[in-house]
Amino acid sequence: MKITFPHLGNVYIAGKAFLEELGHTVIPPPICSNRTLEIGSKYSPETMCLPFKIFIGNYIESIERGADTILITGSCGPCRFGMYSIIQRDILKKLGYDVEIIVLESPREGIENFKRNVGKVLGSNSTIDIIRNIKPALELMKKADNLTQYSNIVRAYAINKREVNRIMDEYYNDAVNLHGTKAMVELIHETRKRLKEVEIDRKYNPIKIGIIGEIYTIIEPFVNLEIERKLGEMGVLVEKSLTPTSWFEHHVYSYPFGSKYENMKLKLAKPYLGTQIGGHGRETIGSAIYYRNLGYDGAIQILPLNCMPEIVAKSVIKNISKDLDFPIMTLVVDEMTGEAGYITRLEAYVDLIKKRREKLLIG
Ligand code: SF4
């Protein structure tokens, strides 16, 4: 099997090492680019949401490199994601690509189905084997996510923010060429050590912003136009409300109860929205309240154009912003999003928060 999977932020770091440990040849797609988006847009239905189009681009770029098996996560949820694997299978078939698609649905959607599909990858569908193999993958994913968040913290305080970018770029480039878990863990440790050595301003009190919204847009830097970096370069400390680790812990590792962190957010969202609306709509609402309670200065909701759950969440967080006096900005991204206008909006939002802070200090 020559396995590939779509890009989901830094998931390829843990995913690649994990699959290599199992003896598979892994062919990750090239880092998402305009070419990926062009290919994806060309072969996807026009009104489909942005992640779908990028996934198609990722698959085709990986197939061009020799991949014959595609691993994706699935869902039968009420938003379009529930149909992704079916439509994508159809598109690839019509284009003449002869590939196997393995869909890893959350165990919530049928434990036997989950075990069968995981078994195809692991070569065994015994529960003990699944747990034994999934644990180290989760650990590595956690380390990779923690490193990304650590770089966000260092960037906010760093005297030279470009130094942080350089270290992280080198890390991402090296990660593609390494093989196996051990090498990846060493690289993560080494990168953390380098980040620790970056000169920082310890007296600086950064503005804190939570990034909330649709999970793919939050975690994939190409799609969110590197929002973490852009805000970090403005001296803002950012935290993402959803990460691959939090998704995995909630939907797979803590099955059937869900993780404490995500359950807490669902509880916070309940007075505003008590039912499942697909995607991470409820989590977006809970995360807005969570960051307000944590003393953050604001939150940015980010979503792809036409994202159904996030459109619902958007209308609800307007009330949260008003009720809790908490500034929340919404950014909608699609293939037409221009970088200059995007940066202007981020700068204006950060300025607004700075002024608000000054006013609160005076008043
Ligand atoms: S959550 Fe939004 S962007 Fe993601 S698949 Fe559903 S509708 Fe599309």
PDB file of C-alpha atoms in Angstrom, residues 56-217:
ATOM      1  CA  ILE A  56      -9.344  16.699  -4.116  1.00  0.00           C
ATOM      2  CA  GLY A  57      -6.225  18.706  -5.009  1.00  0.00           C
ATOM      3  CA  ASN A  58      -4.251  16.857  -2.314  1.00  0.00           C
ATOM      4  CA  TYR A  59      -5.374  13.437  -3.592  1.00  0.00           C
ATOM      5  CA  ILE A  60      -4.503  14.149  -7.192  1.00  0.00           C
ATOM      6  CA  GLU A  61      -1.101  15.599  -6.307  1.00  0.00           C
ATOM      7  CA  SER A  62      -0.367  12.485  -4.203  1.00  0.00           C
ATOM      8  CA  ILE A  63      -1.575  10.104  -6.916  1.00  0.00           C
ATOM      9  CA  GLU A  64       0.768  11.887  -9.335  1.00  0.00           C
ATOM     10  CA  ARG A  65       3.552  10.938  -6.903  1.00  0.00           C
ATOM     11  CA  GLY A  66       2.532   7.282  -6.809  1.00  0.00           C
ATOM     12  CA  ALA A  67      -0.052   6.936  -4.011  1.00  0.00           C
ATOM     13  CA  ASP A  68      -2.604   4.143  -4.492  1.00  0.00           C
ATOM     14  CA  THR A  69      -4.546   4.306  -1.215  1.00  0.00           C
ATOM     15  CA  ILE A  70      -6.233   7.313   0.364  1.00  0.00           C
ATOM     16  CA  LEU A  71      -6.938   7.493   4.060  1.00  0.00           C
ATOM     17  CA  ILE A  72      -9.565   9.982   5.165  1.00  0.00           C
ATOM     18  CA  THR A  73     -11.734  10.608   8.170  1.00  0.00           C
ATOM     19  CA  GLY A  74     -15.470  10.443   7.646  1.00  0.00           C
ATOM     20  CA  SER A  75     -18.695  11.374   9.328  1.00  0.00           C
ATOM     21  CA  CYS A  76     -22.374  10.844   8.754  1.00  0.00           C
ATOM     22  CA  GLY A  77     -23.037  14.218  10.367  1.00  0.00           C
ATOM     23  CA  PRO A  78     -25.582  16.687   9.089  1.00  0.00           C
ATOM     24  CA  CYS A  79     -23.156  18.904   7.164  1.00  0.00           C
ATOM     25  CA  ARG A  80     -21.489  18.232   3.799  1.00  0.00           C
ATOM     26  CA  PHE A  81     -18.614  16.386   5.432  1.00  0.00           C
ATOM     27  CA  GLY A  82     -20.887  13.372   5.704  1.00  0.00           C
ATOM     28  CA  MET A  83     -20.892  13.152   1.901  1.00  0.00           C
ATOM     29  CA  TYR A  84     -17.225  13.950   1.260  1.00  0.00           C
ATOM     30  CA  SER A  85     -15.909  10.405   0.875  1.00  0.00           C
ATOM     31  CA  ILE A  86     -18.795   9.295  -1.355  1.00  0.00           C
ATOM     32  CA  ILE A  87     -18.592  12.231  -3.766  1.00  0.00           C
ATOM     33  CA  GLN A  88     -14.799  12.248  -3.760  1.00  0.00           C
ATOM     34  CA  ARG A  89     -14.673   8.534  -4.569  1.00  0.00           C
ATOM     35  CA  ASP A  90     -16.995   9.233  -7.478  1.00  0.00           C
ATOM     36  CA  ILE A  91     -14.923  12.174  -8.774  1.00  0.00           C
ATOM     37  CA  LEU A  92     -11.656  10.207  -8.663  1.00  0.00           C
ATOM     38  CA  LYS A  93     -13.300   7.243 -10.390  1.00  0.00           C
ATOM     39  CA  LYS A  94     -14.656   9.450 -13.181  1.00  0.00           C
ATOM     40  CA  LEU A  95     -11.180  10.945 -13.637  1.00  0.00           C
ATOM     41  CA  GLY A  96      -9.868   7.412 -14.112  1.00  0.00           C
ATOM     42  CA  TYR A  97      -7.814   7.129 -10.911  1.00  0.00           C
ATOM     43  CA  ASP A  98      -7.735   3.578  -9.635  1.00  0.00           C
ATOM     44  CA  VAL A  99      -7.233   4.102  -5.901  1.00  0.00           C
ATOM     45  CA  GLU A 100      -8.582   2.543  -2.740  1.00  0.00           C
ATOM     46  CA  ILE A 101     -10.223   4.940  -0.285  1.00  0.00           C
ATOM     47  CA  ILE A 102     -10.283   3.941   3.382  1.00  0.00           C
ATOM     48  CA  VAL A 103     -12.710   6.050   5.404  1.00  0.00           C
ATOM     49  CA  LEU A 104     -12.051   6.229   9.136  1.00  0.00           C
ATOM     50  CA  GLU A 105     -15.381   7.184  10.660  1.00  0.00           C
ATOM     51  CA  SER A 106     -15.568   8.068  14.347  1.00  0.00           C
ATOM     52  CA  PRO A 107     -16.419   4.987  16.490  1.00  0.00           C
ATOM     53  CA  ARG A 108     -19.634   6.858  17.368  1.00  0.00           C
ATOM     54  CA  GLU A 109     -20.839   5.989  13.878  1.00  0.00           C
ATOM     55  CA  GLY A 110     -20.406   2.246  14.309  1.00  0.00           C
ATOM     56  CA  ILE A 111     -17.664   0.538  16.246  1.00  0.00           C
ATOM     57  CA  GLU A 112     -17.511  -2.485  13.917  1.00  0.00           C
ATOM     58  CA  ASN A 113     -17.113  -0.281  10.857  1.00  0.00           C
ATOM     59  CA  PHE A 114     -14.397   1.700  12.651  1.00  0.00           C
ATOM     60  CA  LYS A 115     -12.525  -1.460  13.631  1.00  0.00           C
ATOM     61  CA  ARG A 116     -12.797  -2.910  10.119  1.00  0.00           C
ATOM     62  CA  ASN A 117     -11.348   0.193   8.486  1.00  0.00           C
ATOM     63  CA  VAL A 118      -8.663   0.737  11.118  1.00  0.00           C
ATOM     64  CA  GLY A 119      -7.858  -2.958  10.724  1.00  0.00           C
ATOM     65  CA  LYS A 120      -7.106  -2.420   7.015  1.00  0.00           C
ATOM     66  CA  VAL A 121      -4.407   0.041   7.999  1.00  0.00           C
ATOM     67  CA  LEU A 122      -3.066  -1.808  11.049  1.00  0.00           C
ATOM     68  CA  GLY A 123      -3.253  -5.262   9.540  1.00  0.00           C
ATOM     69  CA  SER A 124      -5.324  -6.317  12.597  1.00  0.00           C
ATOM     70  CA  ASN A 125      -8.707  -5.265  13.926  1.00  0.00           C
ATOM     71  CA  SER A 126      -8.296  -6.574  17.461  1.00  0.00           C
ATOM     72  CA  THR A 127      -9.196  -3.913  20.052  1.00  0.00           C
ATOM     73  CA  ILE A 128      -5.891  -4.458  21.900  1.00  0.00           C
ATOM     74  CA  ASP A 129      -3.864  -3.875  18.716  1.00  0.00           C
ATOM     75  CA  ILE A 130      -5.894  -0.782  17.875  1.00  0.00           C
ATOM     76  CA  ILE A 131      -5.316   0.757  21.327  1.00  0.00           C
ATOM     77  CA  ARG A 132      -1.623  -0.224  21.329  1.00  0.00           C
ATOM     78  CA  ASN A 133      -1.044   1.474  17.975  1.00  0.00           C
ATOM     79  CA  ILE A 134      -3.262   4.492  18.434  1.00  0.00           C
ATOM     80  CA  LYS A 135      -1.696   5.603  21.743  1.00  0.00           C
ATOM     81  CA  PRO A 136       1.781   6.426  20.363  1.00  0.00           C
ATOM     82  CA  ALA A 137       0.186   8.161  17.359  1.00  0.00           C
ATOM     83  CA  LEU A 138      -1.827  10.343  19.710  1.00  0.00           C
ATOM     84  CA  GLU A 139       1.278  11.088  21.799  1.00  0.00           C
ATOM     85  CA  LEU A 140       3.187  12.213  18.723  1.00  0.00           C
ATOM     86  CA  MET A 141       0.263  14.316  17.514  1.00  0.00           C
ATOM     87  CA  LYS A 142       0.134  15.956  20.942  1.00  0.00           C
ATOM     88  CA  LYS A 143       3.842  16.766  20.822  1.00  0.00           C
ATOM     89  CA  ALA A 144       3.478  18.276  17.335  1.00  0.00           C
ATOM     90  CA  ASP A 145       0.462  20.368  18.397  1.00  0.00           C
ATOM     91  CA  ASN A 146       2.181  21.490  21.601  1.00  0.00           C
ATOM     92  CA  LEU A 147       5.203  22.576  19.601  1.00  0.00           C
ATOM     93  CA  THR A 148       3.041  24.654  17.237  1.00  0.00           C
ATOM     94  CA  GLN A 149       1.356  26.333  20.210  1.00  0.00           C
ATOM     95  CA  TYR A 150       4.721  26.894  21.884  1.00  0.00           C
ATOM     96  CA  SER A 151       5.934  28.637  18.704  1.00  0.00           C
ATOM     97  CA  ASN A 152       2.820  30.869  18.865  1.00  0.00           C
ATOM     98  CA  ILE A 153       3.695  31.887  22.418  1.00  0.00           C
ATOM     99  CA  VAL A 154       7.363  32.514  21.639  1.00  0.00           C
ATOM    100  CA  ARG A 155       6.471  34.498  18.485  1.00  0.00           C
ATOM    101  CA  ALA A 156       4.221  36.859  20.463  1.00  0.00           C
ATOM    102  CA  TYR A 157       7.075  37.709  22.880  1.00  0.00           C
ATOM    103  CA  ALA A 158      10.019  37.396  20.459  1.00  0.00           C
ATOM    104  CA  ILE A 159      12.150  40.434  19.690  1.00  0.00           C
ATOM    105  CA  ASN A 160      12.745  39.049  16.197  1.00  0.00           C
ATOM    106  CA  LYS A 161       9.558  37.276  15.140  1.00  0.00           C
ATOM    107  CA  ARG A 162      11.058  36.158  11.834  1.00  0.00           C
ATOM    108  CA  GLU A 163      13.508  33.983  13.754  1.00  0.00           C
ATOM    109  CA  VAL A 164      10.573  31.957  15.064  1.00  0.00           C
ATOM    110  CA  ASN A 165       9.179  31.641  11.530  1.00  0.00           C
ATOM    111  CA  ARG A 166      12.553  30.462  10.258  1.00  0.00           C
ATOM    112  CA  ILE A 167      12.872  27.777  12.959  1.00  0.00           C
ATOM    113  CA  MET A 168       9.341  26.533  12.281  1.00  0.00           C
ATOM    114  CA  ASP A 169       9.856  26.504   8.492  1.00  0.00           C
ATOM    115  CA  GLU A 170      12.967  24.387   8.945  1.00  0.00           C
ATOM    116  CA  TYR A 171      11.054  22.049  11.234  1.00  0.00           C
ATOM    117  CA  TYR A 172       8.249  21.548   8.677  1.00  0.00           C
ATOM    118  CA  ASN A 173      10.735  20.992   5.842  1.00  0.00           C
ATOM    119  CA  ASP A 174      12.768  18.473   7.858  1.00  0.00           C
ATOM    120  CA  ALA A 175       9.644  16.619   9.009  1.00  0.00           C
ATOM    121  CA  VAL A 176       8.747  15.696   5.421  1.00  0.00           C
ATOM    122  CA  ASN A 177      12.078  13.957   4.905  1.00  0.00           C
ATOM    123  CA  LEU A 178      12.274  12.007   8.170  1.00  0.00           C
ATOM    124  CA  HIS A 179      11.035   8.464   8.727  1.00  0.00           C
ATOM    125  CA  GLY A 180       9.423   6.907  11.791  1.00  0.00           C
ATOM    126  CA  THR A 181       8.324   8.084  15.225  1.00  0.00           C
ATOM    127  CA  LYS A 182      11.736   8.223  16.922  1.00  0.00           C
ATOM    128  CA  ALA A 183      13.230  10.599  14.360  1.00  0.00           C
ATOM    129  CA  MET A 184      10.123  12.794  14.488  1.00  0.00           C
ATOM    130  CA  VAL A 185      10.160  13.010  18.303  1.00  0.00           C
ATOM    131  CA  GLU A 186      13.847  13.987  18.216  1.00  0.00           C
ATOM    132  CA  LEU A 187      13.131  16.689  15.652  1.00  0.00           C
ATOM    133  CA  ILE A 188      10.307  18.076  17.804  1.00  0.00           C
ATOM    134  CA  HIS A 189      12.579  18.172  20.888  1.00  0.00           C
ATOM    135  CA  GLU A 190      15.368  19.816  18.950  1.00  0.00           C
ATOM    136  CA  THR A 191      12.990  22.451  17.525  1.00  0.00           C
ATOM    137  CA  ARG A 192      11.595  23.210  20.983  1.00  0.00           C
ATOM    138  CA  LYS A 193      15.154  23.704  22.257  1.00  0.00           C
ATOM    139  CA  ARG A 194      15.840  26.157  19.431  1.00  0.00           C
ATOM    140  CA  LEU A 195      12.645  28.080  20.152  1.00  0.00           C
ATOM    141  CA  LYS A 196      13.620  28.314  23.829  1.00  0.00           C
ATOM    142  CA  GLU A 197      16.794  30.108  22.814  1.00  0.00           C
ATOM    143  CA  VAL A 198      14.951  32.852  20.904  1.00  0.00           C
ATOM    144  CA  GLU A 199      15.365  36.222  22.622  1.00  0.00           C
ATOM    145  CA  ILE A 200      12.060  37.422  24.083  1.00  0.00           C
ATOM    146  CA  ASP A 201      10.722  40.512  25.843  1.00  0.00           C
ATOM    147  CA  ARG A 202       9.645  39.132  29.211  1.00  0.00           C
ATOM    148  CA  LYS A 203       7.854  42.319  30.263  1.00  0.00           C
ATOM    149  CA  TYR A 204       5.633  42.370  27.169  1.00  0.00           C
ATOM    150  CA  ASN A 205       1.931  41.834  27.845  1.00  0.00           C
ATOM    151  CA  PRO A 206       0.478  40.449  24.591  1.00  0.00           C
ATOM    152  CA  ILE A 207      -3.075  40.715  23.387  1.00  0.00           C
ATOM    153  CA  LYS A 208      -4.635  37.252  23.533  1.00  0.00           C
ATOM    154  CA  ILE A 209      -6.964  36.021  20.819  1.00  0.00           C
ATOM    155  CA  GLY A 210      -8.674  32.627  20.497  1.00  0.00           C
ATOM    156  CA  ILE A 211      -9.129  31.246  16.995  1.00  0.00           C
ATOM    157  CA  ILE A 212     -12.507  29.554  16.778  1.00  0.00           C
ATOM    158  CA  GLY A 213     -14.652  28.175  13.940  1.00  0.00           C
ATOM    159  CA  GLU A 214     -14.518  25.375  11.390  1.00  0.00           C
ATOM    160  CA  ILE A 215     -11.780  22.895  12.287  1.00  0.00           C
ATOM    161  CA  TYR A 216     -10.095  22.570   8.893  1.00  0.00           C
ATOM    162  CA  THR A 217      -9.891  26.315   8.434  1.00  0.00           C
TER     163      THR A 217
END
